[in-house]
Amino acid sequence: MCAVATPPPAVDGLSEEQRDIQMMVREFVQKEVLPVSKALEGGDLATLKQLWGRMAELGLTALPFAEADGGAGLNSYCYFLALSEIAKVSAALATALSVHVSLVGMPLVQEANDEQKQRYMAGIISGQTIGAFALTEANAGSDAGAGLCKAEKNADGDYVLNGTKLFITNALLADVFLVTARTSADEKGSKGLTAFIIDKDTPGFTIHKGDEKMGLTGSDWGELAFDDCVIPAANQFGKEGQGFKLFMNSLNIGRIGIAAVSLGIASACLEAALKYSNEREQFGNKLHSFQAIAFKLANMATEIEAAKLLIASAARLKDAGQNHVKEASMAKLYASELANRAANEAVQIHGGYGYTKDFPVERYFRDARVMTLFEGTSEIQHIVIAKQLLNT
């Protein structure tokens, strides 16, 4: 009796479940995000909130969380795949989701105590509560451990927080913020930082709209100001003095998310370049018939496939509970740099038209630029990778 043949893997390497997620998200962005993209990219907060509500309804905020926690119980790659699909149409919307899930939801699942999970997890996973991650300060960017926000205990054992944070994604959208502050004047650098969970309506906490950005104009960001803001001791997140370590662990996940967003931008650049090079004629021939253009397309496609593999590798290690610091940084470094290369080539292929707002590659070019900056610059990724290689 002949054995039943095992179906061959799909050409794209995706499982049926992953392909279903991909198609569901693709339909959502084409039918619901693309028609309002102009308003979204114009910074309309109402449009952003509307799209957020739809993502929550579709279960996108719940994708990588365990069913026991109220999530969809899918692996991380399904979530990163969704981010990439959203980013093909709106990197801004994908970034908002990445911050919420990767930098707020996942750390809460891993580090929050039972009482904190009871208060926050259901809302975060369902998307009814929106999260933001606040580490950066005016003097503390790449040197994130140099933050000067200060939290001092009062007579009741609560913390009084003073200081500011800036460049905070989801600032105007969020209900809950994960924030670091210095709780020890004796501990220099990162060792004196503690993390806190702060609700947006906490007295002494104000949120200001951020400066106008070059790209990701559909993603809100802002500045957080704390003026004698009293944080209950119950809102201390993790152990005192361990805030920096906790936030760095969160960034390992967030960097894979940014890699996925970058991959989405690069993929959109390739699709736009292929379409334009097939439509545009010069010297009596289609653009893609010229070797100079064909080679650009070939390089973009090859690098996109390489980025997919780096993201898949980092996601697999993360789901297996293995160290993925190096792989997350590699994925983020390569994919973010790729997004910039692809955007540059896409604009070049479009020629003068690529410099106008009539074609989407102009926005891809602007959106791609920040991918090498936030959640660790490319220079920081090189340092992280080298330290992991050298075990230092």
Short mmCIF file of C-alpha atoms in Angstrom, two decimals:
data_model
loop_
_atom_site.label_atom_id
_atom_site.label_comp_id
_atom_site.label_asym_id
_atom_site.label_seq_id
_atom_site.Cartn_x
_atom_site.Cartn_y
_atom_site.Cartn_z
CA MET A 1 0.00 0.00 0.00
CA CYS A 2 1.41 3.35 -1.00
CA ALA A 3 1.97 5.93 1.69
CA VAL A 4 -0.06 9.11 1.43
CA ALA A 5 2.16 11.78 -0.05
CA THR A 6 2.88 14.81 2.11
CA PRO A 7 1.71 17.97 0.38
CA PRO A 8 4.66 20.05 -0.76
CA PRO A 9 5.26 23.29 1.13
CA ALA A 10 3.85 26.44 -0.39
CA VAL A 11 6.13 28.37 -2.69
CA ASP A 12 6.10 31.33 -0.29
CA GLY A 13 6.94 29.07 2.67
CA LEU A 14 3.85 30.14 4.63
CA SER A 15 1.57 27.77 6.45
CA GLU A 16 -2.15 27.82 5.68
CA GLU A 17 -2.75 29.68 8.94
CA GLN A 18 -0.11 32.28 8.14
CA ARG A 19 -1.46 32.76 4.63
CA ASP A 20 -4.97 33.27 6.02
CA ILE A 21 -3.65 36.00 8.32
CA GLN A 22 -1.76 37.58 5.44
CA MET A 23 -4.82 37.65 3.19
CA MET A 24 -7.11 38.95 5.92
CA VAL A 25 -4.75 41.83 6.70
CA ARG A 26 -4.16 42.52 3.01
CA GLU A 27 -7.91 42.82 2.43
CA PHE A 28 -8.25 45.12 5.44
CA VAL A 29 -5.55 47.55 4.31
CA GLN A 30 -6.71 47.61 0.70
CA LYS A 31 -10.40 48.14 1.51
CA GLU A 32 -10.23 50.21 4.68
CA VAL A 33 -6.79 51.81 5.11
CA LEU A 34 -5.94 52.78 1.53
CA PRO A 35 -9.15 54.80 0.94
CA VAL A 36 -8.44 56.99 4.00
CA SER A 37 -4.66 57.04 3.69
CA LYS A 38 -4.56 60.70 2.69
CA ALA A 39 -6.40 61.74 5.85
CA LEU A 40 -4.28 59.37 7.94
CA GLU A 41 -1.00 60.68 6.55
CA GLY A 42 -2.31 64.19 7.10
CA GLY A 43 -2.16 63.48 10.81
CA ASP A 44 -5.91 63.15 11.39
CA LEU A 45 -6.16 61.54 14.84
CA ALA A 46 -9.82 60.60 14.34
CA THR A 47 -8.88 58.49 11.30
CA LEU A 48 -6.08 56.83 13.26
CA LYS A 49 -8.48 55.99 16.09
CA GLN A 50 -11.03 54.62 13.63
CA LEU A 51 -8.45 52.34 12.01
CA TRP A 52 -7.17 51.28 15.41
CA GLY A 53 -10.69 50.22 16.34
CA ARG A 54 -10.92 48.09 13.21
CA MET A 55 -7.56 46.44 13.92
CA ALA A 56 -8.80 45.59 17.39
CA GLU A 57 -12.05 44.16 15.99
CA LEU A 58 -10.06 42.00 13.56
CA GLY A 59 -8.00 40.67 16.45
CA LEU A 60 -4.69 42.09 15.23
CA THR A 61 -3.78 43.37 18.70
CA ALA A 62 -4.25 39.84 20.06
CA LEU A 63 -2.30 37.85 17.46
CA PRO A 64 0.84 36.76 19.37
CA PHE A 65 -0.68 36.36 22.82
CA ALA A 66 -1.61 33.02 24.39
CA GLU A 67 -5.25 31.99 24.41
CA ALA A 68 -5.01 31.66 28.20
CA ASP A 69 -4.32 35.40 28.33
CA GLY A 70 -7.17 36.21 25.97
CA GLY A 71 -5.06 36.26 22.83
CA ALA A 72 -5.30 34.49 19.49
CA GLY A 73 -2.64 31.93 20.41
CA LEU A 74 -0.69 32.36 17.17
CA ASN A 75 3.08 32.42 16.81
CA SER A 76 5.10 35.61 16.58
CA TYR A 77 5.69 35.22 12.86
CA CYS A 78 1.95 35.60 12.19
CA TYR A 79 2.09 38.92 14.03
CA PHE A 80 5.20 40.10 12.18
CA LEU A 81 3.61 39.03 8.91
CA ALA A 82 0.58 41.20 9.73
CA LEU A 83 2.82 44.18 10.52
CA SER A 84 4.55 43.81 7.18
CA GLU A 85 1.25 43.71 5.27
CA ILE A 86 -0.06 46.81 7.05
CA ALA A 87 3.22 48.65 6.38
CA LYS A 88 2.87 48.10 2.64
CA VAL A 89 0.01 50.61 2.75
CA SER A 90 0.72 52.52 5.96
CA ALA A 91 3.99 52.20 7.85
CA ALA A 92 2.55 54.70 10.32
CA LEU A 93 -0.35 52.43 11.28
CA ALA A 94 1.97 49.41 11.46
CA THR A 95 4.32 51.32 13.77
CA ALA A 96 1.48 52.20 16.12
CA LEU A 97 0.52 48.52 16.35
CA SER A 98 4.14 47.41 16.78
CA VAL A 99 4.70 49.73 19.74
CA HIS A 100 1.46 48.65 21.39
CA VAL A 101 2.03 44.90 21.04
CA SER A 102 5.81 44.53 21.10
CA LEU A 103 6.80 47.20 23.61
CA VAL A 104 3.78 47.26 25.91
CA GLY A 105 1.69 44.08 25.60
CA MET A 106 4.49 41.52 25.52
CA PRO A 107 6.43 43.05 28.45
CA LEU A 108 3.23 43.15 30.52
CA VAL A 109 2.62 39.46 29.87
CA GLN A 110 6.19 38.61 30.84
CA GLU A 111 6.88 40.97 33.73
CA ALA A 112 3.66 42.31 35.27
CA ASN A 113 2.50 40.97 38.61
CA ASP A 114 -0.89 39.31 38.96
CA GLU A 115 -2.66 42.48 40.08
CA GLN A 116 -1.24 44.49 37.17
CA LYS A 117 -2.21 41.80 34.68
CA GLN A 118 -5.72 41.80 36.11
CA ARG A 119 -5.96 45.56 35.59
CA TYR A 120 -4.37 45.95 32.19
CA MET A 121 -3.92 42.78 30.15
CA ALA A 122 -7.47 42.25 28.89
CA GLY A 123 -7.67 45.79 27.55
CA ILE A 124 -4.22 45.72 25.96
CA ILE A 125 -4.77 42.38 24.22
CA SER A 126 -8.24 43.33 22.98
CA GLY A 127 -6.98 46.72 21.82
CA GLN A 128 -9.56 48.56 23.92
CA THR A 129 -6.67 49.97 25.94
CA ILE A 130 -3.83 51.43 23.88
CA GLY A 131 -0.24 51.38 25.08
CA ALA A 132 2.86 53.55 24.63
CA PHE A 133 6.50 53.04 25.60
CA ALA A 134 8.43 55.98 27.07
CA LEU A 135 12.20 55.67 27.36
CA THR A 136 13.73 58.50 25.28
CA GLU A 137 14.59 61.86 26.80
CA ALA A 138 16.19 64.99 25.37
CA ASN A 139 19.61 63.95 26.69
CA ALA A 140 19.08 60.20 26.45
CA GLY A 141 18.61 58.73 22.98
CA SER A 142 21.11 56.04 22.07
CA ASP A 143 22.47 56.46 25.62
CA ALA A 144 19.09 55.45 27.01
CA GLY A 145 20.47 54.75 30.46
CA ALA A 146 21.31 58.43 30.95
CA GLY A 147 17.69 59.46 31.53
CA LEU A 148 17.09 62.22 34.08
CA CYS A 149 13.38 61.71 34.83
CA LYS A 150 13.33 61.28 38.60
CA ALA A 151 10.94 59.32 40.82
CA GLU A 152 11.29 59.80 44.59
CA LYS A 153 9.34 58.01 47.29
CA ASN A 154 7.03 60.09 49.45
CA ALA A 155 5.90 59.47 53.02
CA ASP A 156 3.14 57.12 51.83
CA GLY A 157 5.58 54.89 49.94
CA ASP A 158 4.36 56.08 46.54
CA TYR A 159 6.60 57.70 43.91
CA VAL A 160 6.63 61.36 42.89
CA LEU A 161 7.74 61.64 39.26
CA ASN A 162 9.26 64.72 37.62
CA GLY A 163 10.75 65.12 34.15
CA THR A 164 9.94 64.76 30.47
CA LYS A 165 10.02 62.13 27.74
CA LEU A 166 9.96 62.88 24.01
CA PHE A 167 9.51 61.21 20.61
CA ILE A 168 6.90 58.92 22.19
CA THR A 169 4.88 56.99 19.59
CA ASN A 170 1.14 56.68 20.38
CA ALA A 171 1.43 59.57 22.86
CA LEU A 172 -1.91 61.12 21.89
CA LEU A 173 -3.57 57.77 21.26
CA ALA A 174 -2.52 55.84 24.35
CA ASP A 175 -4.33 55.13 27.60
CA VAL A 176 -1.40 53.46 29.39
CA PHE A 177 2.31 54.27 29.33
CA LEU A 178 5.34 52.23 30.34
CA VAL A 179 7.84 54.79 31.65
CA THR A 180 11.35 54.68 33.11
CA ALA A 181 12.55 57.06 35.82
CA ARG A 182 15.60 57.35 38.05
CA THR A 183 14.83 56.07 41.54
CA SER A 184 18.37 55.99 42.89
CA ALA A 185 20.71 58.97 42.95
CA ASP A 186 23.52 56.70 44.10
CA GLU A 187 23.37 54.37 41.08
CA LYS A 188 24.87 55.95 38.00
CA GLY A 189 23.64 55.27 34.48
CA SER A 190 21.14 52.54 33.74
CA LYS A 191 21.36 50.82 37.13
CA GLY A 192 19.32 53.55 38.82
CA LEU A 193 16.28 53.29 36.53
CA THR A 194 12.93 51.77 37.49
CA ALA A 195 9.91 51.15 35.27
CA PHE A 196 6.35 52.25 35.99
CA ILE A 197 2.89 51.76 34.51
CA ILE A 198 1.18 55.14 34.26
CA ASP A 199 -2.42 55.89 33.29
CA LYS A 200 -2.94 58.93 31.05
CA ASP A 201 -5.37 60.60 33.49
CA THR A 202 -2.91 60.57 36.41
CA PRO A 203 -2.73 64.06 38.00
CA GLY A 204 0.50 65.85 37.18
CA PHE A 205 0.88 64.01 33.86
CA THR A 206 0.38 66.00 30.67
CA ILE A 207 0.84 65.04 27.03
CA HIS A 208 1.88 67.45 24.28
CA LYS A 209 1.78 66.92 20.53
CA GLY A 210 5.24 66.27 19.09
CA ASP A 211 7.13 68.27 16.49
CA GLU A 212 6.17 67.86 12.84
CA LYS A 213 7.95 64.85 11.34
CA MET A 214 9.57 64.13 7.99
CA GLY A 215 7.77 60.81 7.64
CA LEU A 216 5.35 58.48 9.44
CA THR A 217 3.05 61.48 9.51
CA GLY A 218 0.07 59.23 10.17
CA SER A 219 1.59 57.97 13.44
CA ASP A 220 1.15 60.33 16.35
CA TRP A 221 4.03 61.09 18.67
CA GLY A 222 4.49 63.52 21.48
CA GLU A 223 6.18 64.71 24.63
CA LEU A 224 5.25 63.53 28.12
CA ALA A 225 5.66 65.91 31.05
CA PHE A 226 5.53 64.88 34.71
CA ASP A 227 5.15 67.58 37.35
CA ASP A 228 4.99 66.15 40.87
CA CYS A 229 3.07 63.24 39.36
CA VAL A 230 2.24 60.73 42.09
CA ILE A 231 2.58 57.12 40.98
CA PRO A 232 1.15 54.49 43.36
CA ALA A 233 3.71 51.96 44.54
CA ALA A 234 1.43 49.30 43.02
CA ASN A 235 2.30 50.72 39.59
CA GLN A 236 5.98 49.96 39.88
CA PHE A 237 6.71 47.64 36.97
CA GLY A 238 9.25 44.98 37.80
CA LYS A 239 11.90 45.35 40.48
CA GLU A 240 13.33 48.67 41.54
CA GLY A 241 16.49 49.48 39.63
CA GLN A 242 15.70 46.93 36.91
CA GLY A 243 13.79 49.24 34.58
CA PHE A 244 16.55 49.61 32.02
CA LYS A 245 17.09 45.86 31.74
CA LEU A 246 13.34 45.30 31.40
CA PHE A 247 13.06 47.92 28.65
CA MET A 248 16.06 46.52 26.77
CA ASN A 249 14.44 43.07 26.80
CA SER A 250 11.31 44.67 25.38
CA LEU A 251 13.32 46.26 22.59
CA ASN A 252 14.57 42.85 21.48
CA ILE A 253 10.98 42.06 20.51
CA GLY A 254 10.29 45.56 19.24
CA ARG A 255 13.26 45.41 16.90
CA ILE A 256 11.81 42.41 15.10
CA GLY A 257 8.59 44.39 14.77
CA ILE A 258 10.42 47.33 13.20
CA ALA A 259 12.18 44.89 10.89
CA ALA A 260 8.76 43.68 9.78
CA VAL A 261 7.54 47.24 9.21
CA SER A 262 10.72 47.96 7.23
CA LEU A 263 10.13 44.84 5.17
CA GLY A 264 6.64 46.09 4.35
CA ILE A 265 8.03 49.41 3.12
CA ALA A 266 10.67 47.65 1.00
CA SER A 267 8.06 45.32 -0.48
CA ALA A 268 5.81 48.25 -1.35
CA CYS A 269 8.77 49.96 -3.03
CA LEU A 270 9.43 46.89 -5.17
CA GLU A 271 5.77 46.55 -6.15
CA ALA A 272 5.58 50.22 -7.11
CA ALA A 273 8.85 50.05 -9.06
CA LEU A 274 7.76 46.93 -10.94
CA LYS A 275 4.43 48.52 -11.86
CA TYR A 276 5.97 51.78 -13.01
CA SER A 277 8.80 50.12 -14.96
CA ASN A 278 6.19 48.08 -16.84
CA GLU A 279 4.07 51.11 -17.67
CA ARG A 280 6.71 53.72 -18.43
CA GLU A 281 8.45 53.77 -21.80
CA GLN A 282 11.64 55.57 -22.76
CA PHE A 283 13.52 55.39 -26.05
CA GLY A 284 10.69 53.20 -27.35
CA ASN A 285 11.08 50.48 -24.71
CA LYS A 286 9.64 49.57 -21.33
CA LEU A 287 11.82 50.78 -18.48
CA HIS A 288 12.39 47.25 -17.17
CA SER A 289 13.96 46.26 -20.49
CA PHE A 290 17.01 48.34 -19.61
CA GLN A 291 19.62 46.37 -17.69
CA ALA A 292 20.29 49.26 -15.31
CA ILE A 293 16.66 49.14 -14.18
CA ALA A 294 16.31 45.36 -14.25
CA PHE A 295 19.33 44.97 -11.97
CA LYS A 296 17.83 47.40 -9.46
CA LEU A 297 14.64 45.33 -9.38
CA ALA A 298 16.59 42.08 -9.03
CA ASN A 299 18.65 43.41 -6.13
CA MET A 300 15.58 44.73 -4.32
CA ALA A 301 13.77 41.39 -4.68
CA THR A 302 16.80 39.41 -3.48
CA GLU A 303 17.33 41.59 -0.42
CA ILE A 304 13.64 41.41 0.48
CA GLU A 305 13.83 37.61 0.56
CA ALA A 306 16.92 37.81 2.77
CA ALA A 307 15.10 40.15 5.18
CA LYS A 308 12.19 37.73 5.40
CA LEU A 309 14.54 34.94 6.46
CA LEU A 310 16.21 37.09 9.12
CA ILE A 311 12.82 38.03 10.58
CA ALA A 312 11.63 34.41 10.49
CA SER A 313 14.79 33.25 12.26
CA ALA A 314 14.47 35.83 15.03
CA ALA A 315 10.76 35.05 15.47
CA ARG A 316 11.43 31.31 15.69
CA LEU A 317 14.02 31.79 18.44
CA LYS A 318 11.74 34.18 20.32
CA ASP A 319 8.85 31.70 20.26
CA ALA A 320 11.19 28.92 21.41
CA GLY A 321 12.19 31.00 24.42
CA GLN A 322 15.80 31.14 23.26
CA ASN A 323 18.20 34.07 23.25
CA HIS A 324 17.40 36.15 20.18
CA VAL A 325 19.19 39.41 20.96
CA LYS A 326 21.66 39.06 18.09
CA GLU A 327 19.07 37.83 15.61
CA ALA A 328 16.62 40.62 16.49
CA SER A 329 19.31 43.25 15.97
CA MET A 330 20.44 41.62 12.72
CA ALA A 331 16.88 41.60 11.40
CA LYS A 332 16.30 45.21 12.44
CA LEU A 333 19.63 46.41 11.06
CA TYR A 334 19.32 44.67 7.71
CA ALA A 335 15.62 45.33 7.10
CA SER A 336 15.73 49.00 8.12
CA GLU A 337 18.74 49.69 5.92
CA LEU A 338 17.04 47.74 3.12
CA ALA A 339 13.91 49.89 3.40
CA ASN A 340 16.05 52.96 2.76
CA ARG A 341 17.90 51.38 -0.16
CA ALA A 342 14.67 50.14 -1.72
CA ALA A 343 12.96 53.51 -1.29
CA ASN A 344 15.92 55.27 -2.85
CA GLU A 345 15.92 52.91 -5.85
CA ALA A 346 12.15 53.15 -6.24
CA VAL A 347 12.33 56.93 -6.42
CA GLN A 348 15.23 56.68 -8.87
CA ILE A 349 13.27 54.33 -11.13
CA HIS A 350 10.33 56.73 -11.10
CA GLY A 351 12.62 59.60 -12.05
CA GLY A 352 11.15 63.06 -11.60
CA TYR A 353 7.71 61.62 -10.91
CA GLY A 354 9.14 59.83 -7.88
CA TYR A 355 9.89 63.21 -6.35
CA THR A 356 6.23 64.22 -6.47
CA LYS A 357 3.38 63.32 -4.14
CA ASP A 358 1.46 61.89 -7.09
CA PHE A 359 3.28 58.59 -6.59
CA PRO A 360 3.55 56.69 -3.29
CA VAL A 361 7.32 56.15 -3.47
CA GLU A 362 7.83 59.72 -2.23
CA ARG A 363 6.14 58.75 1.04
CA TYR A 364 7.96 55.42 1.25
CA PHE A 365 11.23 57.35 0.99
CA ARG A 366 10.27 59.60 3.92
CA ASP A 367 8.80 56.79 6.03
CA ALA A 368 11.83 54.55 5.57
CA ARG A 369 14.25 57.10 6.96
CA VAL A 370 13.24 56.73 10.60
CA MET A 371 13.51 52.94 10.54
CA THR A 372 17.28 53.16 11.03
CA LEU A 373 16.82 55.57 13.96
CA PHE A 374 14.20 54.43 16.44
CA GLU A 375 14.32 51.40 18.73
CA GLY A 376 18.08 51.57 18.38
CA THR A 377 19.99 53.23 15.56
CA SER A 378 21.91 51.16 13.02
CA GLU A 379 25.06 52.06 14.92
CA ILE A 380 23.59 50.66 18.13
CA GLN A 381 22.56 47.47 16.30
CA HIS A 382 26.16 46.98 15.17
CA ILE A 383 27.30 47.33 18.78
CA VAL A 384 24.69 44.85 20.04
CA ILE A 385 25.56 42.29 17.36
CA ALA A 386 29.29 42.62 17.98
CA LYS A 387 28.85 42.21 21.75
CA GLN A 388 26.79 39.09 21.23
CA LEU A 389 29.42 37.65 18.89
CA LEU A 390 32.20 38.44 21.34
CA ASN A 391 30.16 37.48 24.43
CA THR A 392 30.93 40.80 26.08
#
